[in-house]
PDB file of C-alpha atoms in Angstrom:
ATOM      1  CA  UNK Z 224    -261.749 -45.310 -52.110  1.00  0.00           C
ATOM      2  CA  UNK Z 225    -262.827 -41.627 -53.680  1.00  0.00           C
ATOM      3  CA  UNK Z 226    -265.874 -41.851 -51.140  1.00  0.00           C
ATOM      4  CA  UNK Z 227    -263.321 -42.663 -48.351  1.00  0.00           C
ATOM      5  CA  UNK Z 228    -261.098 -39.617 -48.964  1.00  0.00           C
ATOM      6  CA  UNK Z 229    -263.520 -37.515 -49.535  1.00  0.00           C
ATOM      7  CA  UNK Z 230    -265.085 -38.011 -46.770  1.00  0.00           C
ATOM      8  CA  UNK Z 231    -261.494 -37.893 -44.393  1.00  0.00           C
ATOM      9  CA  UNK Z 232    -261.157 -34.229 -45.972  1.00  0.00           C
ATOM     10  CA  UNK Z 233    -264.596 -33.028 -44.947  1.00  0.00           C
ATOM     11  CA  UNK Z 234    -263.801 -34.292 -41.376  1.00  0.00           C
ATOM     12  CA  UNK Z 235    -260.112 -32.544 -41.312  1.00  0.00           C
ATOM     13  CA  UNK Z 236    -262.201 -29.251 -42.463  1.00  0.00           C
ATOM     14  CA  UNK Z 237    -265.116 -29.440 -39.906  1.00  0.00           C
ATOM     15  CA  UNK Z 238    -262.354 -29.717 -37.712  1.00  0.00           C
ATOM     16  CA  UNK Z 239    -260.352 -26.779 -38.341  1.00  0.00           C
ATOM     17  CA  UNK Z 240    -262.985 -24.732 -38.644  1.00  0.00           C
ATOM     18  CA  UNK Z 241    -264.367 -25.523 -35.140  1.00  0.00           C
ATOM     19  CA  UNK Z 242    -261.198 -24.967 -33.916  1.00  0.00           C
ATOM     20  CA  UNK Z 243    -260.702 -21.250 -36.257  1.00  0.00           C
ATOM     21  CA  UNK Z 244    -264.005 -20.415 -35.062  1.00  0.00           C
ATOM     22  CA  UNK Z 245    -263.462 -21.240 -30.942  1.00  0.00           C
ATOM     23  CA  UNK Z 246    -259.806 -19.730 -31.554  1.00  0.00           C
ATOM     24  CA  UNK Z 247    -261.817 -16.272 -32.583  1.00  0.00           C
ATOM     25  CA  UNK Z 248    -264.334 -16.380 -29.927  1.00  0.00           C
ATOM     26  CA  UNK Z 249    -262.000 -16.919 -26.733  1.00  0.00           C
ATOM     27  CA  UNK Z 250    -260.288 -13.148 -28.365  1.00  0.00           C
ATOM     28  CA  UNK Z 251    -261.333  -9.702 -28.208  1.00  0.00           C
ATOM     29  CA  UNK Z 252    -261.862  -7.892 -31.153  1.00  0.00           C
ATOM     30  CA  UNK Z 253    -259.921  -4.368 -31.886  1.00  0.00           C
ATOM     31  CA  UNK Z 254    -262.284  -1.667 -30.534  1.00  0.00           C
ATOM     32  CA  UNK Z 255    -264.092   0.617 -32.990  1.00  0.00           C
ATOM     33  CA  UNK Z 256    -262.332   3.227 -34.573  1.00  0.00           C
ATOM     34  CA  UNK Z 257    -264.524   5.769 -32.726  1.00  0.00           C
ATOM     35  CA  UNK Z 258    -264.768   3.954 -29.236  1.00  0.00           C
ATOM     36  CA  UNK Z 259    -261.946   4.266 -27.187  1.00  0.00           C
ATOM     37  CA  UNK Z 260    -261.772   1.504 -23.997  1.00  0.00           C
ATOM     38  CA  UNK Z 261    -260.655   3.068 -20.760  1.00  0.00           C
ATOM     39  CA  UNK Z 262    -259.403   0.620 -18.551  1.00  0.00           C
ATOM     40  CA  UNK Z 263    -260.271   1.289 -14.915  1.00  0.00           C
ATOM     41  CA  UNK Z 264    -256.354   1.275 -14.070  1.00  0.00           C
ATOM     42  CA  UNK Z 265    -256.259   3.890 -16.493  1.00  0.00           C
ATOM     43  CA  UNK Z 266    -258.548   6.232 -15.054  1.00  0.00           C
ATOM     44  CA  UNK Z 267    -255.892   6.947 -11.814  1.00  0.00           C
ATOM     45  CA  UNK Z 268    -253.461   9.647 -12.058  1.00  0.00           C
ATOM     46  CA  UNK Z 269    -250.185   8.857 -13.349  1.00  0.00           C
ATOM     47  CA  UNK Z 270    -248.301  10.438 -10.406  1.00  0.00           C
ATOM     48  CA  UNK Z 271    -250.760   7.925  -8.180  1.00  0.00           C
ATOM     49  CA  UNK Z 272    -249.423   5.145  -9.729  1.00  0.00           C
ATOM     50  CA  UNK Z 273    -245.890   5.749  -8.942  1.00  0.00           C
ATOM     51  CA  UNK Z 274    -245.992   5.404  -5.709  1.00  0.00           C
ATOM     52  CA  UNK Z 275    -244.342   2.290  -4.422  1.00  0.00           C
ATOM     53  CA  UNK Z 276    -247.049  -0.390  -3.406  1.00  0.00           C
ATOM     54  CA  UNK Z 277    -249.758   2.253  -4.096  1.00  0.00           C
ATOM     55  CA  UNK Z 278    -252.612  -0.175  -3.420  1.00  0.00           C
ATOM     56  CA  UNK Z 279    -252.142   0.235   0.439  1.00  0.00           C
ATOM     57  CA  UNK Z 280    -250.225   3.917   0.124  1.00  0.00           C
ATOM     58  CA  UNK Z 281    -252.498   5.864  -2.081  1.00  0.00           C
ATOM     59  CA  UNK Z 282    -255.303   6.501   0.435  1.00  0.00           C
ATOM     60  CA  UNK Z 283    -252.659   7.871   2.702  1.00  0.00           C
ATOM     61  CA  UNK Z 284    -250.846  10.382   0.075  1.00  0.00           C
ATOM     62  CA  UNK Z 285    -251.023  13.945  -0.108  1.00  0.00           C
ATOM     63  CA  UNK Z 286    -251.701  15.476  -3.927  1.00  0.00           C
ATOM     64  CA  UNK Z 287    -249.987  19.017  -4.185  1.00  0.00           C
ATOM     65  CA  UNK Z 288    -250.869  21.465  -6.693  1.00  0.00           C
ATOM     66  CA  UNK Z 289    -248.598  24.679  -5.661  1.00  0.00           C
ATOM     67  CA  UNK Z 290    -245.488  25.864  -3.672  1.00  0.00           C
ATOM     68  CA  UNK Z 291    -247.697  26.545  -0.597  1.00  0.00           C
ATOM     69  CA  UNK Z 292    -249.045  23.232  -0.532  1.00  0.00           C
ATOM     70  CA  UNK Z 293    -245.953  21.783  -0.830  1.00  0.00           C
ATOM     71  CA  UNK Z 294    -244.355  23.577   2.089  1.00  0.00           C
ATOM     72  CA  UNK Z 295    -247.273  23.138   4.260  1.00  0.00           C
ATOM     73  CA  UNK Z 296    -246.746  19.159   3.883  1.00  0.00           C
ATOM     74  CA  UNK Z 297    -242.811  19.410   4.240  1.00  0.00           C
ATOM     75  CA  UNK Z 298    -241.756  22.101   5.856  1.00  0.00           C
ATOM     76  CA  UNK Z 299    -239.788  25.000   4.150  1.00  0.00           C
ATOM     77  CA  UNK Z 300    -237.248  23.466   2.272  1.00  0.00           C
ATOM     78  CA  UNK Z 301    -235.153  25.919   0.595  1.00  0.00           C
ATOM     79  CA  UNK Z 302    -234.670  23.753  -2.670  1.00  0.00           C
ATOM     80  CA  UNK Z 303    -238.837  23.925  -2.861  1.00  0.00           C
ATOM     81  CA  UNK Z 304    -238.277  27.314  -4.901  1.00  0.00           C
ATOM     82  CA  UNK Z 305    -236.738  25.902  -7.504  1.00  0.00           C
ATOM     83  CA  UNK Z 306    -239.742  23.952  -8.217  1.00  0.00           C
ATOM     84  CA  UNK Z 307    -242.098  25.785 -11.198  1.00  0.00           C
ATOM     85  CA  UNK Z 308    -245.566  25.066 -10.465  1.00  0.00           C
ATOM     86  CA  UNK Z 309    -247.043  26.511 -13.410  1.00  0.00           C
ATOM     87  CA  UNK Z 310    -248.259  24.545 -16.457  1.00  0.00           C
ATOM     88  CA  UNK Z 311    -249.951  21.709 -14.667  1.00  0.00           C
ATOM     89  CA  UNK Z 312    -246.680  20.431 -12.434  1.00  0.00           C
ATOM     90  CA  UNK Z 313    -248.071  18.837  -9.791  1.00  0.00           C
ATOM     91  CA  UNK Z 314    -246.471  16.355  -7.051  1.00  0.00           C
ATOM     92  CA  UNK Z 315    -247.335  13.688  -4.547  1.00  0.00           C
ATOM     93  CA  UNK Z 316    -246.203  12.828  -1.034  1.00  0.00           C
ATOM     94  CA  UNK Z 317    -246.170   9.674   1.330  1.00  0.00           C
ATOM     95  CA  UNK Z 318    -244.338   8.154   3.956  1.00  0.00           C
ATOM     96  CA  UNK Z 319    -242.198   5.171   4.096  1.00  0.00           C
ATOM     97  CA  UNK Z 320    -240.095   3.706   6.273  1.00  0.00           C
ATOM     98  CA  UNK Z 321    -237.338   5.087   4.550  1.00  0.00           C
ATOM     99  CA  UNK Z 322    -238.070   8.761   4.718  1.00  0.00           C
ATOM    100  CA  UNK Z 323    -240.728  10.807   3.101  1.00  0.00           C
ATOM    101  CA  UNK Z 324    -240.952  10.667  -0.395  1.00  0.00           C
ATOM    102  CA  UNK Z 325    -241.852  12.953  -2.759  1.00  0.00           C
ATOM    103  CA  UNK Z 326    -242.658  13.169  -6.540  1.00  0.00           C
ATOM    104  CA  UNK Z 327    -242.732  15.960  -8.394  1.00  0.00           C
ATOM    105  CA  UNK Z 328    -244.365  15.515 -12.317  1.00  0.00           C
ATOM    106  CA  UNK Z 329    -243.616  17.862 -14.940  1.00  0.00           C
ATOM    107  CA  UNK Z 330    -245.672  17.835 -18.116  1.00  0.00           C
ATOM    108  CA  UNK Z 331    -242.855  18.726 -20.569  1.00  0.00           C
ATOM    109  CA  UNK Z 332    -239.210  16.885 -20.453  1.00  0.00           C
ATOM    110  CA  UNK Z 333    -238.440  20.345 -20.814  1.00  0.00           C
ATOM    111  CA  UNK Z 334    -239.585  21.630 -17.803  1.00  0.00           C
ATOM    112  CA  UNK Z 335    -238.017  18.303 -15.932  1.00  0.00           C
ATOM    113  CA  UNK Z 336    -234.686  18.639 -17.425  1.00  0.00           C
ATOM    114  CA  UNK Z 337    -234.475  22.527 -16.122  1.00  0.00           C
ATOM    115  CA  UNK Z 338    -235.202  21.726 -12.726  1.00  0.00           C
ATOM    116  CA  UNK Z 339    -232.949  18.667 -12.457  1.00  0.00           C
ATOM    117  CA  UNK Z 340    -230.178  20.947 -13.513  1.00  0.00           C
ATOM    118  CA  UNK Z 341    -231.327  23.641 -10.700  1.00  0.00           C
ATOM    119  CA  UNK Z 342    -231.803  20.780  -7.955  1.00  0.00           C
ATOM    120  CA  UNK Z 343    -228.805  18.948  -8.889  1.00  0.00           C
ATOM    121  CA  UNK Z 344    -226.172  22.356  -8.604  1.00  0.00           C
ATOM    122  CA  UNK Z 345    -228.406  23.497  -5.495  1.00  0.00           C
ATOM    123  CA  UNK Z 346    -227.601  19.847  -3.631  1.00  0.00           C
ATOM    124  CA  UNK Z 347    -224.072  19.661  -4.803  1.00  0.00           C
ATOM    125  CA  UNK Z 348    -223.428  23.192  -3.289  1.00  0.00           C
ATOM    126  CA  UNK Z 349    -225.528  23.032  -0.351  1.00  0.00           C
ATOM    127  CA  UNK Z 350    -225.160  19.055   0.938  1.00  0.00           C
ATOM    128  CA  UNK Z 351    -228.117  18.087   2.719  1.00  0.00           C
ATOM    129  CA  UNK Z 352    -227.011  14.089   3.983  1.00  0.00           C
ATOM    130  CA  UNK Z 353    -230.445  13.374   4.918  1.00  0.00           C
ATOM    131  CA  UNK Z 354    -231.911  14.419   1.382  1.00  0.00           C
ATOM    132  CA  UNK Z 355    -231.917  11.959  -1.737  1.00  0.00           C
ATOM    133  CA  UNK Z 356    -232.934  12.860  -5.140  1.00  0.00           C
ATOM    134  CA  UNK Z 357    -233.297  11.342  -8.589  1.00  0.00           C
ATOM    135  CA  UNK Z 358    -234.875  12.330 -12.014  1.00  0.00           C
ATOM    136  CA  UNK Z 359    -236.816   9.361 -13.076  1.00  0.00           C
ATOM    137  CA  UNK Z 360    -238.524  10.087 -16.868  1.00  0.00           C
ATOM    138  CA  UNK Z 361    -240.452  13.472 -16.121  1.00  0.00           C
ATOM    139  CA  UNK Z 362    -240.213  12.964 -12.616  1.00  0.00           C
ATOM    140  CA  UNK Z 363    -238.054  14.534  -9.527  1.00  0.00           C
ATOM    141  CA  UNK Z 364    -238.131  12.159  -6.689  1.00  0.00           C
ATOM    142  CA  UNK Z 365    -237.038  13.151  -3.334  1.00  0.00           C
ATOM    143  CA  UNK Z 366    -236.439  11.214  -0.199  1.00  0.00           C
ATOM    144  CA  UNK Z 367    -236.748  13.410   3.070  1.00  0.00           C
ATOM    145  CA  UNK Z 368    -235.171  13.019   6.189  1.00  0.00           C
ATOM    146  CA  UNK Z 369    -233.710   9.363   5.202  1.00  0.00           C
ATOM    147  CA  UNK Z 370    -231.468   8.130   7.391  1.00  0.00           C
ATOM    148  CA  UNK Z 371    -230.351   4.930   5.341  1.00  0.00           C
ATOM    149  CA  UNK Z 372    -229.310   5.543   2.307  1.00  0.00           C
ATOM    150  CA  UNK Z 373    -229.903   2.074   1.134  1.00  0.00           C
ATOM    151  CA  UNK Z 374    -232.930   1.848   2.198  1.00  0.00           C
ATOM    152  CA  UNK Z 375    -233.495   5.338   0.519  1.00  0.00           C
ATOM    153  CA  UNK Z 376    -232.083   4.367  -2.961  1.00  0.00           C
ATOM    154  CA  UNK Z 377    -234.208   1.198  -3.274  1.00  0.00           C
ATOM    155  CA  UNK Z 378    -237.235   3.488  -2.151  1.00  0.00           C
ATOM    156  CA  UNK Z 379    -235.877   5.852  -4.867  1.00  0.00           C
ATOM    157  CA  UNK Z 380    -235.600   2.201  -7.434  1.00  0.00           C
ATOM    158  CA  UNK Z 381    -239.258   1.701  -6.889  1.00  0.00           C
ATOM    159  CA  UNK Z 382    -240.554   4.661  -8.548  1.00  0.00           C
ATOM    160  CA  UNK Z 383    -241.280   4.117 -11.738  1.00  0.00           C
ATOM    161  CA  UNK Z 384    -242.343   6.585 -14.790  1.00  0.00           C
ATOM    162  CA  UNK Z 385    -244.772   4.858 -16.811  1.00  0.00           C
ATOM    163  CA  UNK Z 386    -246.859   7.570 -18.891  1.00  0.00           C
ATOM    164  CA  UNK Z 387    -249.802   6.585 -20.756  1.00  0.00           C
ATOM    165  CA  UNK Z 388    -250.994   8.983 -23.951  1.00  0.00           C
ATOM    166  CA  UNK Z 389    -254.393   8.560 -24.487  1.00  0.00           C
ATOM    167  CA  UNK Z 390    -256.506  10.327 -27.423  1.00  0.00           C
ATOM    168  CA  UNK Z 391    -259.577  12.132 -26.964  1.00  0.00           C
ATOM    169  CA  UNK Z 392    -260.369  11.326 -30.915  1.00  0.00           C
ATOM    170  CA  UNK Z 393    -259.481   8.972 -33.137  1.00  0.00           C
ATOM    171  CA  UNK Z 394    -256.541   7.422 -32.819  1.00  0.00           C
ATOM    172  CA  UNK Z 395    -254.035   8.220 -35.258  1.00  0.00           C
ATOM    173  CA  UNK Z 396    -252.272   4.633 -35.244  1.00  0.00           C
ATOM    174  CA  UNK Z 397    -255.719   3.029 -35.214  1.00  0.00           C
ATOM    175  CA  UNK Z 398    -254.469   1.298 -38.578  1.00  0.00           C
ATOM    176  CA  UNK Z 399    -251.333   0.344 -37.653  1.00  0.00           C
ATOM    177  CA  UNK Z 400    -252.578  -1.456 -34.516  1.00  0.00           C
ATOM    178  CA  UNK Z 401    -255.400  -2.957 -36.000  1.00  0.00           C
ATOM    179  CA  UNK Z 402    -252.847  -4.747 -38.811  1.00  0.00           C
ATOM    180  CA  UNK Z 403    -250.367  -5.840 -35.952  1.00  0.00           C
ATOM    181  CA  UNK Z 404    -253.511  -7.013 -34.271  1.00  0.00           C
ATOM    182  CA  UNK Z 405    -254.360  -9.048 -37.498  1.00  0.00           C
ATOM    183  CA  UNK Z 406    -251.087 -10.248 -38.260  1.00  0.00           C
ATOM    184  CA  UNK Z 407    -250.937 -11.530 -34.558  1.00  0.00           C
ATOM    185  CA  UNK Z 408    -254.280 -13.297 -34.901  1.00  0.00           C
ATOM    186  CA  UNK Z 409    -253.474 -14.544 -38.443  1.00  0.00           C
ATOM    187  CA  UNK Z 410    -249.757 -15.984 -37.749  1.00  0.00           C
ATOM    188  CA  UNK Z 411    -251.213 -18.187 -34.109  1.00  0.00           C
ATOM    189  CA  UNK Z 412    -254.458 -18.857 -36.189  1.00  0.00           C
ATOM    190  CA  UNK Z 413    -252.159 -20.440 -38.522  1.00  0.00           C
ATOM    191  CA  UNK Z 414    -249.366 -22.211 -36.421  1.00  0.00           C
ATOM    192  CA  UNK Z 415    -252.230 -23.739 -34.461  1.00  0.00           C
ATOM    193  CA  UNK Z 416    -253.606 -25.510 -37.770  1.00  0.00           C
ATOM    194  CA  UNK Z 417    -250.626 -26.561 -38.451  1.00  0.00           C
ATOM    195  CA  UNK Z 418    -249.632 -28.073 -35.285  1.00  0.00           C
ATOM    196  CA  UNK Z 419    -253.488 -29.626 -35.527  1.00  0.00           C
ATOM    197  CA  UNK Z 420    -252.602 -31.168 -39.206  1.00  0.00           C
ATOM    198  CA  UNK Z 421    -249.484 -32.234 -38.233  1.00  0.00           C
ATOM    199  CA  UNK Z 422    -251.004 -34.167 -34.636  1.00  0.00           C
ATOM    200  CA  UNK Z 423    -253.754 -35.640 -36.733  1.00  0.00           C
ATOM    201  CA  UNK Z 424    -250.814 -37.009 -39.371  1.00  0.00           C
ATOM    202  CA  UNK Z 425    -248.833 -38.417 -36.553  1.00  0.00           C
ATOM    203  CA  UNK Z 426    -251.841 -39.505 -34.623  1.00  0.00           C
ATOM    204  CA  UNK Z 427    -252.648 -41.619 -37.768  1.00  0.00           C
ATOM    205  CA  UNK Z 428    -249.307 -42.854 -38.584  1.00  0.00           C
ATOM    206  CA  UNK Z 429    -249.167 -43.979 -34.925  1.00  0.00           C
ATOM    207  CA  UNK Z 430    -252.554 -45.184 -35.053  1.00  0.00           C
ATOM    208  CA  UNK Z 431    -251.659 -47.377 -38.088  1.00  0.00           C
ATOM    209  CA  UNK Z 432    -248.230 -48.727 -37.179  1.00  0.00           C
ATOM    210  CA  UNK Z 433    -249.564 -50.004 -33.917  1.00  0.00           C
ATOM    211  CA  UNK Z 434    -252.786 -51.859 -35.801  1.00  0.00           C
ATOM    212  CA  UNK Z 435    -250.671 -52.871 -38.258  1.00  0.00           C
ATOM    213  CA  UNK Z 436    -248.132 -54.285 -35.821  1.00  0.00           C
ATOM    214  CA  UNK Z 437    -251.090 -55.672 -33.484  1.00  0.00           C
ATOM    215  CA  UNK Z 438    -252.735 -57.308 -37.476  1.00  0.00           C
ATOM    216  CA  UNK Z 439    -249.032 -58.625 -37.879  1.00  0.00           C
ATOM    217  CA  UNK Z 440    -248.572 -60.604 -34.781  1.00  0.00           C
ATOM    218  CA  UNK Z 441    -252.097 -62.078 -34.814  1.00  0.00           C
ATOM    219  CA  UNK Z 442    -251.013 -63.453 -38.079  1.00  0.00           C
ATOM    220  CA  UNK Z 443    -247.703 -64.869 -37.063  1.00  0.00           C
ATOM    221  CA  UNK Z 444    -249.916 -66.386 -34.129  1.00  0.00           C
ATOM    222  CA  UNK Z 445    -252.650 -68.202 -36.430  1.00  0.00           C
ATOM    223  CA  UNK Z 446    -249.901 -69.161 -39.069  1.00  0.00           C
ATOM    224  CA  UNK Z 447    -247.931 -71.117 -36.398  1.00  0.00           C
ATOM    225  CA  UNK Z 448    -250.892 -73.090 -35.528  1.00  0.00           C
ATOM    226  CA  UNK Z 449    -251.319 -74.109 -38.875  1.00  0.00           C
ATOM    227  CA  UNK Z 450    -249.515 -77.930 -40.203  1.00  0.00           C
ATOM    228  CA  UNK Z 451    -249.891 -77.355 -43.673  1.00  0.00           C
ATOM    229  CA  UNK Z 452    -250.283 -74.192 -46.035  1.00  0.00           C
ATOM    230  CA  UNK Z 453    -252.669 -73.791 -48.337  1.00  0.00           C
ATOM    231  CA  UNK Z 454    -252.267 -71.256 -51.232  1.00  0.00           C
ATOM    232  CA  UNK Z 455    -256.698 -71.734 -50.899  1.00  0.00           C
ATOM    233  CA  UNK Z 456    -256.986 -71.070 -47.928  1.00  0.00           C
ATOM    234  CA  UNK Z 457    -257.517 -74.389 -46.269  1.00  0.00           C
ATOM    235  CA  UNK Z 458    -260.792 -74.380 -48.707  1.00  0.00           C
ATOM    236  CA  UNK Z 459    -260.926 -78.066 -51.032  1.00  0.00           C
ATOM    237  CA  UNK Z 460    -259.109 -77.540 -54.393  1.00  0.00           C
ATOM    238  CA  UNK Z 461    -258.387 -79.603 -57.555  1.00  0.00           C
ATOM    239  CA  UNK Z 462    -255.228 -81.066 -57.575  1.00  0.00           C
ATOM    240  CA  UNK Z 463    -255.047 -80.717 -61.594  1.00  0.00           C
ATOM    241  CA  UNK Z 464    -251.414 -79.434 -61.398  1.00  0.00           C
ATOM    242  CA  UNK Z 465    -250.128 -82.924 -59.477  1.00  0.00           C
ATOM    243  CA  UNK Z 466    -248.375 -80.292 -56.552  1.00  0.00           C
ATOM    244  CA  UNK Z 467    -250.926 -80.789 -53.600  1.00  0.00           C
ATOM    245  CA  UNK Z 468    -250.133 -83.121 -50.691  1.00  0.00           C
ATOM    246  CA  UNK Z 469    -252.391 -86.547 -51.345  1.00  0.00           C
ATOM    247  CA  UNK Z 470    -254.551 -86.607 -48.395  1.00  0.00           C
ATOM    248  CA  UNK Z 471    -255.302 -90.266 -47.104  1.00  0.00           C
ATOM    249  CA  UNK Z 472    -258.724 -91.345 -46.281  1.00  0.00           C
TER     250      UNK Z 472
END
């Protein structure tokens, strides 16, 4: 019986450490402290990425890195000067269907809120119908010469600021992440073994009511087939005790 156990609990342990050890393998580990992973979507410019569908628009954009640029792929808007190129604002141009749009990144939420202010008073005091604007994060996005404005604002829904901060060093919350990562790993490492305890239990419980229910009606079968019972078994015993049925000869 010892021997029996003992051996049930070896084969519950092989079993959850294959499964620990497959659970492991099939996840990536945190990245060195000192290596950071750059994802290949990573590498594209923010102000790429929001243009709506950019997979089949980004080939046909227009990057613009000053004032001149700017006018030279719009036209001379007078709202254009309120835009401040300086400290890395850039912007990014396409067409759609619904007009020409255009998105202009600032660096500092600053430098966003100040010309939101400008564009907004500028629009509201000189109305331009075919012009649609919207600060979106550190974005200004503009829709040129729309002439649906439905079809403009959805255009305008679809952009979406998504800025990614990326260290050049060590990463300062390198600890933090790595014990979210653990607890992660540790809490599904550990609700799996349980659910794969728990199965087995079941499995067996199952597994035993049925044989025991399957042992049970075999019995009942080969008992009813039987005339007489026989406390030995049907084997011959001696009738010292006068109770056994005299068999006749």
């Amino acid at each position: 019986m010892l021997q029996s156990n003992l051996l049930r609990l070896l084969v519950v342990f092989l079993l959850i450490s294959v499964f620990a050890f497959n659970h492991f393998a099939q996840n990536e580990g945190v990245p060195p402290m000192d290596i950071t992973v750059v994802p290949e979507e990573d590498t594209i410019p923010s102000i790429v990425k929001a243009l709506p569908d950019r997979e089949k628009m980004q080939d046909q954009a227009t990057r613009i890195k000053d004032l001149r640029e700017l006018k030279k792929s719009l036209g001379d808007q007078k709202f254009f000067d309120l835009i401040d190129f300086t400290g890395g604002t850039e912007g990014i141009t396409a067409n759609y269907p619904a007009g020409k749009l255009l998105v202009i990144e600032f660096q500092t939420p600053q430098g966003s809120v100040d010309a939101d202010n400008k564009i907004k008073q500028f629009l509201s005091e000189t109305p331009t119908p075919s012009v649609f604007y919207r600060r979106i994060g550190n974005y200004s996005v503009f829709v040129l010469d729309g002439k649906d404005e439905a079809a403009a604002i959805s255009l305008l829904d679809q952009v979406k600021y998504d800025k990614v901060v990326q260290w050049l060093g060590r990463d300062p919350n390198y600890l933090k992440k790595a014990e979210e990562y653990f607890v992660k790993q540790a809490s599904q490492l550990f609700l799996s073994t349980v659910i794969l305890i728990v199965s087995g239990v079941l499995g067996a419980v199952l597994l035993g009511i049925i044989s025991g229910l399957i042992y049970f009606n075999w019995r009942n079968k080969r008992i009813s087939r039987t005339s007489a019972f026989s406390d030995a078994g049907g084997m011959i015993r001696l009738n010292l005790d006068e109770l056994s049925e005299i068999i006749s000869q």
